[in-house]
XYZ file of C-alpha atoms in Angstrom:
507
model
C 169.624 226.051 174.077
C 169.113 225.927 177.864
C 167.260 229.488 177.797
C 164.997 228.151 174.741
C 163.817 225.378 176.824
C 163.745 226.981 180.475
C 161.674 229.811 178.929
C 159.107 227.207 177.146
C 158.671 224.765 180.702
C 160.824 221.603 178.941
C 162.615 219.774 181.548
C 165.235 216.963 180.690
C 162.229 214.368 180.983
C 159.121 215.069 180.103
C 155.859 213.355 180.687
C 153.997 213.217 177.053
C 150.709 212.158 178.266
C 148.318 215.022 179.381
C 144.400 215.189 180.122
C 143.947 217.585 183.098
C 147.325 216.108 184.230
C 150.419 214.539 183.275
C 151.239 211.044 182.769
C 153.408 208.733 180.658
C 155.183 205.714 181.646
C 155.752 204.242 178.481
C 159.494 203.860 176.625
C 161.816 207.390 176.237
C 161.853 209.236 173.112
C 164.475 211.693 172.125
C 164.128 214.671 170.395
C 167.089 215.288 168.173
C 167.828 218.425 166.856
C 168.470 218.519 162.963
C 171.102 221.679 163.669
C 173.633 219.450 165.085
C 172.188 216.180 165.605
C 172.143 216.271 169.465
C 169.518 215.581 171.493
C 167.241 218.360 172.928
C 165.517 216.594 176.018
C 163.735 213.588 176.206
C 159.948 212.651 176.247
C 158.635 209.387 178.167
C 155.736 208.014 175.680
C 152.184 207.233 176.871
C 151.130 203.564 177.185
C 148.023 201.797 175.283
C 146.408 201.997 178.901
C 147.328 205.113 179.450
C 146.070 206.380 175.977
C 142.503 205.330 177.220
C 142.424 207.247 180.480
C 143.638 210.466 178.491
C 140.406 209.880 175.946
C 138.243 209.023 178.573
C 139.069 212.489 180.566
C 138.697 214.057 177.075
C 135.459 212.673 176.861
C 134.444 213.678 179.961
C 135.907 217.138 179.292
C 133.902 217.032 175.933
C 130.629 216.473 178.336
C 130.723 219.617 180.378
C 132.277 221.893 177.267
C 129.585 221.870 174.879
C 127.270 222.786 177.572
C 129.212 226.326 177.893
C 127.781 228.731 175.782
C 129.929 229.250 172.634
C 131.157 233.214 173.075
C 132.222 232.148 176.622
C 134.516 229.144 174.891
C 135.953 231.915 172.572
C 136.596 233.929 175.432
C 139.172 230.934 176.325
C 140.240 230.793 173.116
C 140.649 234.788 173.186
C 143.080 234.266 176.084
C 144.761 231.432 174.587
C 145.715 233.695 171.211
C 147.269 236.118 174.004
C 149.093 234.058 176.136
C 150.866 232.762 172.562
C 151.302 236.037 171.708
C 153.467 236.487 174.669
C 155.390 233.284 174.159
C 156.079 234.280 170.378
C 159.759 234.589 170.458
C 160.011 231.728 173.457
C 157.922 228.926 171.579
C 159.230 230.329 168.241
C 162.643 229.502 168.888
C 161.908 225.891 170.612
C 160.174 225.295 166.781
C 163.528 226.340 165.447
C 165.491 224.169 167.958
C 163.642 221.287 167.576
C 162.318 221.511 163.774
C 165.353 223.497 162.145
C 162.843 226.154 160.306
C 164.890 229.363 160.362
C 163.759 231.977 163.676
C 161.843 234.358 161.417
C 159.574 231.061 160.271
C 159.406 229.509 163.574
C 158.121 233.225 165.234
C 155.902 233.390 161.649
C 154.438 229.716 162.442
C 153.408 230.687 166.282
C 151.776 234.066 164.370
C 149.502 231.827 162.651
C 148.496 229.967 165.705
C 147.761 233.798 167.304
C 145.514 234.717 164.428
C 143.467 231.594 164.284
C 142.718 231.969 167.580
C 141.394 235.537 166.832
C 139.939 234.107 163.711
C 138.069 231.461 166.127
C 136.734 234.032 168.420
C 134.971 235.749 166.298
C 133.220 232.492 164.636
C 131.841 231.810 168.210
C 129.537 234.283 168.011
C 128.795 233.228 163.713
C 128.066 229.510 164.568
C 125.084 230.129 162.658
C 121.939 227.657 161.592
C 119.248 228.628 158.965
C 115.144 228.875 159.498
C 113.689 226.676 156.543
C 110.413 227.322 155.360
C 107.987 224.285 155.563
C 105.546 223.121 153.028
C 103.002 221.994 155.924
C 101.032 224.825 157.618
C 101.841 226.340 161.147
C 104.925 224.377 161.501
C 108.950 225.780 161.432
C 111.865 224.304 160.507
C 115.368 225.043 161.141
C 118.819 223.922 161.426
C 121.244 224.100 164.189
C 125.106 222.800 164.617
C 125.976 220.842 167.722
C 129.321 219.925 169.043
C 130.748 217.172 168.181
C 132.646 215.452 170.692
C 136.213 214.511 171.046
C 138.359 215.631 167.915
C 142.041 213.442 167.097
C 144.400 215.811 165.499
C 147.582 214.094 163.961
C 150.186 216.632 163.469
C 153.395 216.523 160.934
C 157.060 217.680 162.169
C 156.625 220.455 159.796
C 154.443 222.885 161.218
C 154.944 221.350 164.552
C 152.573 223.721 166.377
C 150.143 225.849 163.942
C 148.296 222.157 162.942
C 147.672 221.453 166.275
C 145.594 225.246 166.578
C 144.433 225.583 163.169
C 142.474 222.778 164.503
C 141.898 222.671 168.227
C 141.159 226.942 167.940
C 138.276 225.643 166.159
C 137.362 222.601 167.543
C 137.134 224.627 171.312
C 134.976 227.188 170.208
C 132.424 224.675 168.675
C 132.248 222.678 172.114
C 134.718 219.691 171.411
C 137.619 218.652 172.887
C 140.914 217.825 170.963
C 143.371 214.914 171.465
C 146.503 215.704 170.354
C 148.799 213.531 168.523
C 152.026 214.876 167.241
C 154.932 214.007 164.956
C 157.555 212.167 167.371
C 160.269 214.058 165.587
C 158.881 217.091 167.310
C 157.549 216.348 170.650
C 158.734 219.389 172.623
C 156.920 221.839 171.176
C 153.895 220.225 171.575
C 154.395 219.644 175.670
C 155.557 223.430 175.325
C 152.080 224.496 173.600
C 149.806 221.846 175.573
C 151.376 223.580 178.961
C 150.356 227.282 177.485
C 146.850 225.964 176.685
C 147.042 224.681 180.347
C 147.946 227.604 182.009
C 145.008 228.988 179.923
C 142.148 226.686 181.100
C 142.876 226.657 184.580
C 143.202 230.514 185.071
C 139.816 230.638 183.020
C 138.131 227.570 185.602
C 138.105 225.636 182.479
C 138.918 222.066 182.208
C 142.376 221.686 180.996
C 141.088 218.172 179.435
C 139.780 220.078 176.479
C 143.579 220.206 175.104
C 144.648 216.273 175.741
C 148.199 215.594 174.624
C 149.112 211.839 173.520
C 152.795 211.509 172.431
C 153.245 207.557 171.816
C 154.552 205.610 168.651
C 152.207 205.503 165.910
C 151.867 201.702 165.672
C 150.199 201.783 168.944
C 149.025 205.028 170.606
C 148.156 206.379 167.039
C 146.468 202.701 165.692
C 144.333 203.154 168.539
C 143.120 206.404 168.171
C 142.052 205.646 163.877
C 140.422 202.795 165.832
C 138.799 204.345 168.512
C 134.855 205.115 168.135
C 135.054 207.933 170.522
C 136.764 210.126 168.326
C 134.269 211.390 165.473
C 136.509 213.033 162.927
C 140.512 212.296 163.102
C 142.362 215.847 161.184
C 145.613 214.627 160.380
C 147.906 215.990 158.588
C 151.072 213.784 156.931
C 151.954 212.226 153.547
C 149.682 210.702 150.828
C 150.493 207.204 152.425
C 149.658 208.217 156.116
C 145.997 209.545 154.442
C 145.458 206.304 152.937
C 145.690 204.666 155.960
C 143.536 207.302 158.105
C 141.234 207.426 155.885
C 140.666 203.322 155.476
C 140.558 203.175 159.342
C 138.598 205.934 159.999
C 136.039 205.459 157.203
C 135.374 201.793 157.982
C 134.035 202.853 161.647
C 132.271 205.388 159.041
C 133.995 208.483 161.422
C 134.824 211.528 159.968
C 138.289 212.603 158.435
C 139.717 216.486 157.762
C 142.512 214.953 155.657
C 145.602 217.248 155.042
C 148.071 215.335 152.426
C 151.003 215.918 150.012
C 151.026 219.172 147.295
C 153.120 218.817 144.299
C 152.974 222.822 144.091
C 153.622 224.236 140.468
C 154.124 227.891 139.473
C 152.819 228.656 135.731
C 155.536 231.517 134.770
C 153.950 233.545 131.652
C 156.224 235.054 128.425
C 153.387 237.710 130.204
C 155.147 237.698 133.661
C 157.158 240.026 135.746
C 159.730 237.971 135.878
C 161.361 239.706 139.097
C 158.090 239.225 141.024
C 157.863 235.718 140.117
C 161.723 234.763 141.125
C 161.100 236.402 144.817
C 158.153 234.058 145.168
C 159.513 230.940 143.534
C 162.569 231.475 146.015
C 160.887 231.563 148.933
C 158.564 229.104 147.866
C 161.343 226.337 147.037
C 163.853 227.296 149.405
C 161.557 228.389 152.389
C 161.849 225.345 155.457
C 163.877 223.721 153.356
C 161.435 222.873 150.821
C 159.205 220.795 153.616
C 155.777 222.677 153.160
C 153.309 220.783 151.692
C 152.834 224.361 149.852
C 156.622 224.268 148.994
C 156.992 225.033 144.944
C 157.735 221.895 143.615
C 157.625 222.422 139.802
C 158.578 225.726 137.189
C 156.259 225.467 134.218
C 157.282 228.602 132.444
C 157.202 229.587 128.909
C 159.823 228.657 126.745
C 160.552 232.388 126.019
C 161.296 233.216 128.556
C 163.015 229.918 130.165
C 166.664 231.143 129.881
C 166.160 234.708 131.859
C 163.956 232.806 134.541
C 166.624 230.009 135.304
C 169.950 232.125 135.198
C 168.416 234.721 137.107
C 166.958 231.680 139.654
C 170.952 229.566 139.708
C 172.103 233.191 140.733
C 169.707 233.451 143.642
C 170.177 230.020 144.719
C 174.206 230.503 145.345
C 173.207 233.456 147.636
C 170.989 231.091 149.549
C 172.937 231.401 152.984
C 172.502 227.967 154.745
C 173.497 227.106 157.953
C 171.988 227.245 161.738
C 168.435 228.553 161.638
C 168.953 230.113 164.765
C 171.501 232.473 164.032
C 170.722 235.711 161.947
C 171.142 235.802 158.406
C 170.621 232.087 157.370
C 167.922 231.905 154.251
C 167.834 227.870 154.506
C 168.482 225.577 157.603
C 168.340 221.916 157.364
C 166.243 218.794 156.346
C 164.804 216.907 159.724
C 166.401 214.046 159.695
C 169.101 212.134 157.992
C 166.512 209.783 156.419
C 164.964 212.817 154.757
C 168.422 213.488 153.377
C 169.112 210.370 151.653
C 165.534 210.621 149.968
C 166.816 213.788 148.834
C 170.052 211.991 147.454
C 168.154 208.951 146.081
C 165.710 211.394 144.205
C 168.777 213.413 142.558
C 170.352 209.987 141.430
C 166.427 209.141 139.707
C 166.784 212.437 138.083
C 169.763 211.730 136.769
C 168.451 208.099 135.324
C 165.481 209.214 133.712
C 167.170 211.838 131.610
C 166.685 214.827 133.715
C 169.557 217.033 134.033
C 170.752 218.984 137.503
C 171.293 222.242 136.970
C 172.570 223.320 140.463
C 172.820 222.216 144.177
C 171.674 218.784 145.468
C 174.704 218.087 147.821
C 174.761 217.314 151.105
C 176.657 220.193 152.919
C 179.724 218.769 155.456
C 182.604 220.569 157.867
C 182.693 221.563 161.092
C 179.462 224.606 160.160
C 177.446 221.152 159.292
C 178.648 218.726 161.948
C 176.007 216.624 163.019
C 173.406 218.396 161.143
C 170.998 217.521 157.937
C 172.272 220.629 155.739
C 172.024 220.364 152.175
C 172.126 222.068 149.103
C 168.998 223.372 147.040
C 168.429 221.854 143.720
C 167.113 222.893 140.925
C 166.577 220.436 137.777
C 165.649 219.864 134.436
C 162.828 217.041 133.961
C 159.671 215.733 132.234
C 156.948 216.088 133.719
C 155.700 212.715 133.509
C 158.727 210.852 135.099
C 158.129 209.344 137.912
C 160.604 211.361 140.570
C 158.526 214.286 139.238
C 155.172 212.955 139.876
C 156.228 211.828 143.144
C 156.160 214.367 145.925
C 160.085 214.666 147.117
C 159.988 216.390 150.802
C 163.419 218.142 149.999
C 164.596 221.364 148.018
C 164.316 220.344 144.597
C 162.859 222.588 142.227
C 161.647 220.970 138.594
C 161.520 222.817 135.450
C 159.388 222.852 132.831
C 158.906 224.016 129.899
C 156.097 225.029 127.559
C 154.215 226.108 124.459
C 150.563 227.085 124.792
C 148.897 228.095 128.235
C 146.505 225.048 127.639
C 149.681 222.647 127.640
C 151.126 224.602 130.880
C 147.571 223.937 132.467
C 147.802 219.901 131.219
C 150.968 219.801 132.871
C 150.189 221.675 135.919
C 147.074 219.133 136.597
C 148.994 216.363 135.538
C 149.993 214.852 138.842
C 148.517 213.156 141.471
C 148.522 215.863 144.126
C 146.489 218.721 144.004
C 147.228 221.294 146.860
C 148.490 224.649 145.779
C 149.021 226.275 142.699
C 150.242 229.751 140.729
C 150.523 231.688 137.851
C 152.556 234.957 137.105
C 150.947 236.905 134.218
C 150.227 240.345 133.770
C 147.640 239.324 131.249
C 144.077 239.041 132.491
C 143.103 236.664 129.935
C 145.518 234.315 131.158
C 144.872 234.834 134.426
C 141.043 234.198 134.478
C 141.629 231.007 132.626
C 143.825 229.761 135.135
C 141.223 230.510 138.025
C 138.398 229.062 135.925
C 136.899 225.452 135.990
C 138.891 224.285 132.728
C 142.207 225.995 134.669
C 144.028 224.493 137.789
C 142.765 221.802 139.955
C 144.326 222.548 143.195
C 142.339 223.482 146.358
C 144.308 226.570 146.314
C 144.836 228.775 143.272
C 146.529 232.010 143.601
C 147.729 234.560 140.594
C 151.099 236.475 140.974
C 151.804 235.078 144.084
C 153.633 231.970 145.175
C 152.269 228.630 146.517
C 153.324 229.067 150.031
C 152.021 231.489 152.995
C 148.347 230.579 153.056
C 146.177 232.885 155.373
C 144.081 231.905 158.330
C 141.341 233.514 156.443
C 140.974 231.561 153.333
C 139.766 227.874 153.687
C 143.171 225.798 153.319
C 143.638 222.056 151.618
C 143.380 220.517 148.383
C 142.033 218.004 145.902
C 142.973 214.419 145.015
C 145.514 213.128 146.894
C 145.565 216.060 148.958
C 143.068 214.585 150.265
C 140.095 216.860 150.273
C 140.256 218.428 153.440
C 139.740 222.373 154.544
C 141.418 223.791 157.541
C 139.549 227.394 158.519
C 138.112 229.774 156.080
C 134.731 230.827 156.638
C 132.686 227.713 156.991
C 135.742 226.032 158.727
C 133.495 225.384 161.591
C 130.912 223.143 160.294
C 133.479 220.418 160.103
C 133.997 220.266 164.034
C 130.262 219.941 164.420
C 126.783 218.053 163.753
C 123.917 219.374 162.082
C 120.737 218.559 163.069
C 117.382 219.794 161.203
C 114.447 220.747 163.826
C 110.564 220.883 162.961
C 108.376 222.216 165.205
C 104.814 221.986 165.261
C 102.897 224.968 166.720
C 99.266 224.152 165.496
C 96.814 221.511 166.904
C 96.842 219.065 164.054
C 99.321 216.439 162.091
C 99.708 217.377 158.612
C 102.519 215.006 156.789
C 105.088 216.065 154.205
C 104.194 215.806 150.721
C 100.369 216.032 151.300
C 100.092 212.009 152.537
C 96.923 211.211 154.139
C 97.379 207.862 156.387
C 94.058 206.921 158.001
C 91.151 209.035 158.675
């Protein structure tokens, strides 16, 4: 553990306030690792005063930055991607230590913050506007994007890191600045990604301000920044009760919001399927970080023909799920974040079991002296109604719901029937079925994918969902517009004052 945080700059006590330098004097949070329960290092919170001097140095950050021209901010960016890529394994393995996603997920998470960043480069040079033609004679018109200003990102403790640059990638190469709020279950990887970005800005003569860090409890340092009129758009990402609250806050100062909420993922498994195909991706999609995606496959809606093959071949696969420390090679599932998150899991098993759903395997928590101190658990998989309440509910755990049905048009009914609407699949070797499920009378998630799974979005599609998903989009090839202002521009080149729509006012 001491090499994992030597090699990412953590100390024993660490400052978690940073706009061009470091402060905090606030109360001491612990990071607690969900292997064993012990604490990592510790993290001294930023104050409500100190909260405003870290925006106001964004701000002032914000100022110079959008004056830099827009290639030369992705050339920061550019250097950014590589100085991740070179702290891969290092920052890969603090996300493992500190999150409990197993090492080949942690080094996968700090991949996606390397390709947005060489996503982002490339859009500085694409920040394009449009010449409009105008109805009044020797006059132009066009439209141009303009930075924004200082951009809050709100980060969850399961993709501790890869929020943070999906969004501040972007945000830098538009001409904002980002304040950074993480999840206080993950602090360290944020002070270990902040210090990168850093190193970055001040061997580039940038100002580090760009990349402000604010690590304080969420009733204070993270009231204040929903509040706080200097922040245009808030992207946070969290749980269908977190968005509420964002987006009250934040929409009655009429700011912006890139909201990134709960999925309820389902995977529509055809009599049509390949039924090997689709029990690799619903595995990995249950299973994978312990079922805490918000793209993690939530519900099996598979035909009833072929129900029986589907879930003996899946309660097979599951007792090979190797669980255990996600640092050491060969573990498939490590644990849940917290102990809290473990008796959801338990209290949603015992609702299962008391509206009539029936547990086919797993669900336990996981003790001895492989488990001590840790949040290890067994993966569930269950047999429920759709319309129960425990099913419509998103459950951040391992618990895999199945489904039955008749007709593709009842698999669609149920798919949409649920309040989320993030990610969605179907496995069918029939093209028919497939086009129907991509059409508008098919599924209403954000995402909609055919004979793959729900998780493992790419940097190059635009990522986020409907209803209470939230509506946001993180990257994808308009990504940018969200980080900016648009402002239309006329320009009269000709000696006289023609209105719009042919008005004549005076003589």
């Amino acid at each position: 553990m001491q090499d994992i945080l030597r090699n990412n700059g953590i100390e024993a006590v660490n400052p978690g306030g940073f706009s061009g330098e470091w402060i905090a004097s606030g109360d001491k949070l612990d990071s607690v690792s969900p292997i064993d329960g012990k604490t990592i290092a510790s993290v001294t919170q930023i104050t409500t005063d100190e909260y405003d001097r870290i925006t106001a140095r964004a701000q002032e950050a914000f100022l110079n930055w959008q004056n830099v021209p827009a290639p030369a901010r992705g050339e920061t960016v550019r250097r950014l991607g590589n100085a991740l890529r070179e702290q891969k394994e290092n920052l890969g393995a603090l996300v493992t230590l500190e999150m409990g996603k197993i090492r080949a997920e942690g080094e996968g998470e700090v991949q996606e913050m390397v390709d947005i960043c060489d996503f982002a480069v490339g859009l500085s040079r694409q920040l394009y506007g449009l010449t409009i033609q105008s109805e009044r004679p020797d006059h132009r018109m066009m439209e141009q994007w303009q930075p924004l200003g200082v951009v809050g990102v709100i980060s969850a403790f399961n993709f501790p890191v890869a929020v943070w640059a999906w969004n501040s990638a972007l945000a830098a190469v538009c001409g904002d600045a980002v304040l950074w709020k993480p999840s206080s279950q993950t602090p360290l990887t944020a002070i270990a990604c902040t210090k990168i970005a850093e190193r970055v800005c001040r061997e580039t003569g940038v100002d580090p301000a760009i990349f402000s860090l604010t690590i304080g409890r969420g009733s204070t340092v993270g009231e204040k920044l929903l509040h706080d009129k200097r922040i245009p758009l808030v992207s946070a990402t969290g749980s269908c009760r977190m968005g509420y609250r964002v987006g009250e806050v934040v929409g009655k100062r009429l700011g912006r919001t890139i909201l990134e909420l709960g999925g309820n993922n389902a995977i529509i498994v055809s009599s049509e399927a390949d039924i090997g195909m689709a029990l690799r991706a619903i595995l990995f999609g249950a299973v994978g970080t312990a079922g805490q995606r918000c793209t993690s496959t939530r519900r099996i809606i598979v035909h009833e023909s072929v129900r029986d093959d589907l879930v003996g071949r899946l309660l097979a696969a599951y007792e090979q799920v190797a669980i255990g420390n996600p640092l050491e090679s060969g573990t498939l599932m490590g644990p849940l974040i917290n102990t809290d998150a473990v008796d959801t899991m338990m209290a949603a098993i015992e609702s299962i079991k008391a509206t009539g759903g029936e547990i086919l395997c797993g669900g336990e928590k996981l003790s001895g002296d492989r488990y001590r101190g840790g949040c290890y658990v067994t993966p569930c998989i269950a047999s429920a109604r759709n319309d129960s309440q425990i099913v419509q509910d998103e459950t951040f755990a391992p618990i895999l719901y199945i489904i039955p049905y008749k007709t593709l048009d009842e698999a669609v009914e149920l798919h949409n029937g649920v309040p989320q609407g993030l990610s969605s699949a179907i496995f069918t070797k029939n093209v028919l079925e497939a086009e129907r499920f991509l059409s508008p009378r098919g599924s209403d998630c954000g995402i909609a994918n055919v004979n793959i799974g729900t998780s493992g979005a790419e940097i190059g599609g635009a990522f986020g969902g409907e209803k209470e998903t939230g509506g946001g989009r993180e990257s994808g090839s308009d990504s940018w517009k969200a980080y900016m202002r648009r402002q239309t521009n006329t320009i009269n080149w000709s000696t006289e004052l023609p209105l719009a729509q042919g008005i004549k006012f005076g003589d």
